[in-house]
């Protein structure tokens, strides 16, 4: 038998073995329990959907060829390590920043595929936040290198960077489609920097270190509402501040404490289609929900490893369909919830 025939025989045998193993493996779907908040007799407003730590949790299963390659080269199973920033694009791809792994996971349920970027692990030293614009350009903050990296083609191609020699520690990031601006939180400078989306030129900034209205003390995360208002997690002032699209101070709420409506370690912020504001508290291990005036409506979550429980949650993102994605960092997963609008909630009574 020639060397070429030997290689073909070995590969064929391995492929058969892999295929046999694949046939014997039943398709594993993660059950989603019926979990709602608040508890009865209150009207249901938040529903648990699923938890994602690996592609199979989104019904993404590799084809025979991919399984064969993984079998030959010994690739380990893909799973999240410590997720932080989370976002999605126009094709419902889910992007999850994994800070210790120095990469971004991309879950594509429509295309039944998963991959991670960048391939070069030296490109991102400490990724934290992520945002996607209407053209599906992807922006990732690199806190250690003090820059924002820009990618296209769902992360497969690096485009450029911005903010070098401007940022000290960029963390949260968001796109404001109303003003066509990229907003970047710099935690060490206690500022939010504004960049023009098309020219990528710096337009100005909000804030500075302080406790007065419109000022910050170690802010971390940011989100833009459907109206274009800017919500900032002013972490070490233990509050959330809201600004108009042009940066004018509108409102603030929260203070340090351990009671509902107060904060201990506020992190991610987001807003649903009704303008309700969600605040992740990493030490409370929950998400508090406020109306657009800053009045507490409810909270969901508790410390633990079960569905709807958290262990040091960090980032949050709410998409256009009111699906809520929460980075449950120390549980190494992203939990997905659904906001139930008032009309739907009343129908389910």
Coordinates of C-alpha atoms in Angstrom, one line a residue:
X1 CA 0.0 0.0 0.0
X2 CA 1.4 3.4 -1.0
X3 CA 1.8 6.3 1.4
X4 CA -1.0 8.1 -0.3
X5 CA -3.4 5.1 0.1
X6 CA -2.4 4.7 3.7
X7 CA -3.3 8.4 4.5
X8 CA -6.6 8.0 2.6
X9 CA -7.4 4.8 4.5
X10 CA -6.6 6.4 7.9
X11 CA -8.7 9.5 7.1
X12 CA -11.6 7.4 5.9
X13 CA -11.5 5.2 9.0
X14 CA -11.4 8.2 11.2
X15 CA -14.3 9.8 9.3
X16 CA -16.4 6.7 9.7
X17 CA -15.6 6.5 13.4
X18 CA -16.5 10.2 13.8
X19 CA -19.7 9.7 11.8
X20 CA -20.6 6.6 13.9
X21 CA -20.1 8.6 17.0
X22 CA -22.2 11.4 15.6
X23 CA -25.0 9.0 14.8
X24 CA -25.0 7.5 18.3
X25 CA -25.2 11.0 19.8
X26 CA -28.8 12.1 20.2
X27 CA -29.5 15.8 19.5
X28 CA -29.3 17.5 22.9
X29 CA -31.7 20.4 23.4
X30 CA -31.6 22.4 26.5
X31 CA -35.1 22.5 28.1
X32 CA -36.4 25.9 28.9
X33 CA -38.6 25.9 32.1
X34 CA -41.6 28.2 32.5
X35 CA -40.0 31.0 34.5
X36 CA -41.6 34.4 34.8
X37 CA -41.2 37.6 36.8
X38 CA -42.8 39.0 38.9
X39 CA -44.3 36.1 40.7
X40 CA -48.1 35.6 40.9
X41 CA -50.5 37.3 41.4
X42 CA -48.6 40.1 39.7
X43 CA -48.8 40.4 35.9
X44 CA -46.0 38.5 34.1
X45 CA -43.5 40.9 32.5
X46 CA -40.2 39.0 32.1
X47 CA -39.9 35.5 30.8
X48 CA -36.8 33.3 30.9
X49 CA -36.0 31.9 27.4
X50 CA -32.7 30.0 27.6
X51 CA -29.0 30.1 28.7
X52 CA -26.2 30.0 26.2
X53 CA -22.7 28.8 27.0
X54 CA -22.0 26.8 23.8
X55 CA -23.3 26.7 20.2
X56 CA -25.6 23.7 20.9
X57 CA -27.6 25.9 23.3
X58 CA -28.7 27.9 20.2
X59 CA -29.4 24.7 18.2
X60 CA -26.1 25.3 16.3
X61 CA -24.6 22.0 15.4
X62 CA -21.5 21.5 13.3
X63 CA -21.8 19.4 10.1
X64 CA -20.0 16.1 9.6
X65 CA -16.9 17.7 8.0
X66 CA -16.5 20.1 10.9
X67 CA -16.9 17.3 13.4
X68 CA -14.4 15.2 11.5
X69 CA -11.8 18.0 11.6
X70 CA -12.3 18.6 15.3
X71 CA -12.0 14.9 15.9
X72 CA -8.7 14.7 14.0
X73 CA -7.0 17.8 15.4
X74 CA -8.5 17.4 18.9
X75 CA -10.3 20.7 19.2
X76 CA -12.0 21.1 22.6
X77 CA -15.6 21.9 22.8
X78 CA -16.5 25.6 22.5
X79 CA -17.7 27.3 25.6
X80 CA -17.8 30.7 27.2
X81 CA -15.2 31.5 29.8
X82 CA -16.1 35.0 31.3
X83 CA -18.5 36.9 29.0
X84 CA -19.0 40.7 29.3
X85 CA -20.1 42.8 26.3
X86 CA -23.0 41.4 24.3
X87 CA -24.8 42.6 21.2
X88 CA -26.5 41.3 18.0
X89 CA -26.7 42.4 14.4
X90 CA -29.4 42.6 11.6
X91 CA -29.2 38.9 11.0
X92 CA -29.7 37.9 14.6
X93 CA -26.1 36.8 15.1
X94 CA -25.2 37.0 18.8
X95 CA -21.9 38.5 19.7
X96 CA -20.3 37.9 23.1
X97 CA -17.1 39.4 24.3
X98 CA -15.0 37.0 26.3
X99 CA -12.4 39.0 28.1
X100 CA -10.0 36.3 29.4
X101 CA -10.0 34.5 26.1
X102 CA -9.3 37.8 24.3
X103 CA -11.9 37.1 21.6
X104 CA -15.5 37.6 20.5
X105 CA -17.9 34.6 20.1
X106 CA -20.3 34.7 17.2
X107 CA -23.4 32.5 17.4
X108 CA -25.2 32.5 14.0
X109 CA -28.4 30.4 14.4
X110 CA -29.7 31.3 11.0
X111 CA -26.6 30.1 9.3
X112 CA -26.1 27.2 11.8
X113 CA -22.6 28.3 12.5
X114 CA -20.3 29.4 15.2
X115 CA -16.9 31.1 15.1
X116 CA -14.7 33.4 17.1
X117 CA -12.6 36.4 16.2
X118 CA -9.9 37.7 15.9
X119 CA -7.8 34.7 14.9
X120 CA -4.7 36.6 16.2
X121 CA -5.1 36.5 20.0
X122 CA -2.6 39.4 20.3
X123 CA -5.0 41.8 18.5
X124 CA -7.2 42.2 21.6
X125 CA -5.5 42.5 25.0
X126 CA -8.5 43.1 27.2
X127 CA -11.8 43.3 25.2
X128 CA -14.8 44.5 27.2
X129 CA -17.6 46.2 25.3
X130 CA -19.1 45.6 21.8
X131 CA -21.5 47.5 19.5
X132 CA -22.8 46.9 16.0
X133 CA -24.0 49.6 13.7
X134 CA -26.7 49.5 11.0
X135 CA -24.2 48.4 8.4
X136 CA -23.1 45.5 10.7
X137 CA -19.7 47.0 11.4
X138 CA -18.5 45.7 14.8
X139 CA -16.8 47.9 17.4
X140 CA -14.9 46.3 20.3
X141 CA -13.3 48.2 23.1
X142 CA -9.9 47.1 24.2
X143 CA -9.4 48.4 27.7
X144 CA -5.7 47.5 28.1
X145 CA -4.6 48.9 24.7
X146 CA -6.8 52.0 25.0
X147 CA -8.4 51.6 21.6
X148 CA -11.6 50.6 19.8
X149 CA -11.1 47.9 17.1
X150 CA -13.4 47.8 14.1
X151 CA -14.3 44.7 12.2
X152 CA -16.6 43.8 9.3
X153 CA -17.9 40.6 7.6
X154 CA -19.2 39.5 11.0
X155 CA -15.8 39.9 12.6
X156 CA -13.8 37.9 10.0
X157 CA -12.0 41.0 8.7
X158 CA -10.3 43.7 10.7
X159 CA -11.0 47.2 9.4
X160 CA -9.2 49.8 11.5
X161 CA -9.0 51.2 15.0
X162 CA -9.8 54.5 16.7
X163 CA -9.0 56.3 19.9
X164 CA -5.3 55.6 20.3
X165 CA -3.8 58.4 22.4
X166 CA -7.3 59.5 23.3
X167 CA -8.6 56.7 25.6
X168 CA -7.1 55.5 28.8
X169 CA -9.5 52.7 29.6
X170 CA -12.4 52.3 27.1
X171 CA -15.1 50.0 28.4
X172 CA -18.8 50.5 27.5
X173 CA -19.7 51.3 23.9
X174 CA -22.9 52.0 21.9
X175 CA -24.1 53.3 18.6
X176 CA -26.6 56.1 18.4
X177 CA -28.4 55.7 15.1
X178 CA -30.3 58.9 15.7
X179 CA -27.2 61.1 15.7
X180 CA -24.9 58.7 13.7
X181 CA -22.4 58.7 16.5
X182 CA -20.3 56.1 18.2
X183 CA -20.3 56.6 22.0
X184 CA -17.4 55.2 24.1
X185 CA -17.1 55.2 27.9
X186 CA -13.7 55.8 29.3
X187 CA -13.7 54.6 32.9
X188 CA -10.5 56.2 34.0
X189 CA -11.2 59.5 32.5
X190 CA -14.9 59.5 33.7
X191 CA -16.0 60.6 30.2
X192 CA -18.1 59.5 27.3
X193 CA -16.4 60.2 24.0
X194 CA -18.5 60.9 20.8
X195 CA -17.2 59.9 17.4
X196 CA -18.8 60.5 14.0
X197 CA -19.7 57.1 12.5
X198 CA -18.9 57.9 8.9
X199 CA -15.7 59.9 9.3
X200 CA -14.6 58.3 12.6
X201 CA -13.5 61.7 13.8
X202 CA -13.8 62.7 17.5
X203 CA -16.7 65.2 18.0
X204 CA -16.4 65.8 21.7
X205 CA -17.2 64.2 25.1
X206 CA -19.6 64.2 28.0
X207 CA -18.8 64.5 31.7
X208 CA -15.6 64.5 33.7
X209 CA -14.8 63.3 37.2
X210 CA -17.3 64.5 39.7
X211 CA -20.7 64.0 41.5
X212 CA -22.7 66.8 40.0
X213 CA -25.4 66.2 37.4
X214 CA -23.8 65.2 34.1
X215 CA -20.5 64.2 35.7
X216 CA -19.2 60.7 36.4
X217 CA -17.1 58.7 38.7
X218 CA -15.7 55.6 37.0
X219 CA -18.6 55.0 34.6
X220 CA -18.6 51.5 33.0
X221 CA -21.5 50.9 30.6
X222 CA -23.7 52.7 28.1
X223 CA -26.9 52.1 26.1
X224 CA -28.9 54.1 23.6
X225 CA -32.8 54.1 23.8
X226 CA -35.0 53.9 20.7
X227 CA -35.5 57.7 21.0
X228 CA -31.7 58.2 20.9
X229 CA -31.4 59.0 24.6
X230 CA -28.1 58.0 26.2
X231 CA -28.1 55.9 29.4
X232 CA -24.8 55.6 31.4
X233 CA -24.0 53.4 34.3
X234 CA -22.2 55.9 36.7
X235 CA -20.8 53.0 38.7
X236 CA -18.9 54.6 41.6
X237 CA -21.4 57.3 42.0
X238 CA -23.9 54.4 42.4
X239 CA -26.4 55.8 40.0
X240 CA -27.6 55.8 36.4
X241 CA -27.7 59.0 34.3
X242 CA -29.7 59.8 31.2
X243 CA -28.9 62.3 28.5
X244 CA -30.6 63.6 25.4
X245 CA -29.2 62.6 22.0
X246 CA -27.2 65.8 21.9
X247 CA -25.7 65.1 25.3
X248 CA -27.9 67.3 27.5
X249 CA -28.5 66.0 31.0
X250 CA -32.0 64.7 31.6
X251 CA -32.3 62.6 34.7
X252 CA -30.5 60.5 37.3
X253 CA -31.5 57.9 39.8
X254 CA -30.0 55.6 42.3
X255 CA -27.7 55.7 45.3
X256 CA -25.4 53.4 47.2
X257 CA -27.3 50.9 49.4
X258 CA -28.6 47.4 49.7
X259 CA -32.4 48.1 49.4
X260 CA -34.4 47.8 46.2
X261 CA -33.9 50.8 44.0
X262 CA -30.3 51.4 45.3
X263 CA -27.1 50.0 43.9
X264 CA -24.0 48.1 45.1
X265 CA -22.1 47.5 41.9
X266 CA -24.1 48.8 38.9
X267 CA -22.7 47.5 35.6
X268 CA -24.7 47.0 32.4
X269 CA -27.6 49.2 31.4
X270 CA -30.2 48.8 28.7
X271 CA -33.7 49.9 27.7
X272 CA -36.7 48.0 26.2
X273 CA -39.2 49.2 23.6
X274 CA -41.4 50.8 26.2
X275 CA -38.5 52.9 27.6
X276 CA -38.0 50.9 30.8
X277 CA -34.4 50.9 32.0
X278 CA -32.6 47.8 33.1
X279 CA -29.6 47.9 35.5
X280 CA -27.4 44.9 36.2
X281 CA -25.9 44.9 39.7
X282 CA -22.9 42.5 39.9
X283 CA -23.1 42.3 43.7
X284 CA -26.9 42.0 44.1
X285 CA -26.8 39.3 41.3
X286 CA -29.9 40.7 39.8
X287 CA -31.4 43.1 37.3
X288 CA -33.5 46.0 38.5
X289 CA -36.1 47.5 36.1
X290 CA -37.1 51.2 36.3
X291 CA -39.5 53.3 34.3
X292 CA -38.2 56.1 32.2
X293 CA -38.4 58.5 35.2
X294 CA -36.2 56.3 37.3
X295 CA -38.9 54.8 39.5
X296 CA -38.4 51.1 40.5
X297 CA -40.8 48.7 38.8
X298 CA -39.5 45.3 39.7
X299 CA -36.3 43.2 39.9
X300 CA -35.5 39.7 38.7
X301 CA -32.7 37.2 39.5
X302 CA -30.9 36.1 42.6
X303 CA -27.5 34.5 43.4
X304 CA -27.1 31.0 42.1
X305 CA -26.4 28.8 39.1
X306 CA -29.9 27.9 38.1
X307 CA -32.0 29.3 35.4
X308 CA -32.8 33.0 36.1
X309 CA -30.0 33.1 38.8
X310 CA -26.7 34.9 38.4
X311 CA -23.2 35.0 39.7
X312 CA -21.4 38.3 39.0
X313 CA -23.5 39.4 36.0
X314 CA -22.0 42.2 34.0
X315 CA -23.2 43.2 30.5
X316 CA -26.8 43.5 29.2
X317 CA -28.2 44.1 25.7
X318 CA -31.9 44.4 24.6
X319 CA -32.6 43.9 20.9
X320 CA -35.4 45.3 18.7
X321 CA -37.7 42.4 19.6
X322 CA -37.3 42.9 23.3
X323 CA -35.1 39.9 23.9
X324 CA -32.8 40.6 26.9
X325 CA -29.3 39.2 26.9
X326 CA -27.4 39.2 30.2
X327 CA -23.8 38.2 30.6
X328 CA -23.7 35.9 33.6
X329 CA -19.9 36.1 33.9
X330 CA -18.9 33.7 36.7
X331 CA -21.5 31.2 35.5
X332 CA -19.8 31.3 32.1
X333 CA -23.0 31.9 30.1
X334 CA -25.4 34.4 28.6
X335 CA -28.9 34.2 29.8
X336 CA -31.7 35.2 27.5
X337 CA -35.1 36.7 28.7
X338 CA -38.1 38.2 27.0
X339 CA -39.8 41.4 28.0
X340 CA -43.6 40.9 27.8
X341 CA -45.3 44.1 26.7
X342 CA -48.4 45.3 28.5
X343 CA -50.9 44.2 25.8
X344 CA -49.4 40.7 25.7
X345 CA -49.3 40.4 29.4
X346 CA -53.0 41.3 29.7
X347 CA -53.8 38.7 27.1
X348 CA -52.1 36.1 29.2
X349 CA -54.1 36.8 32.4

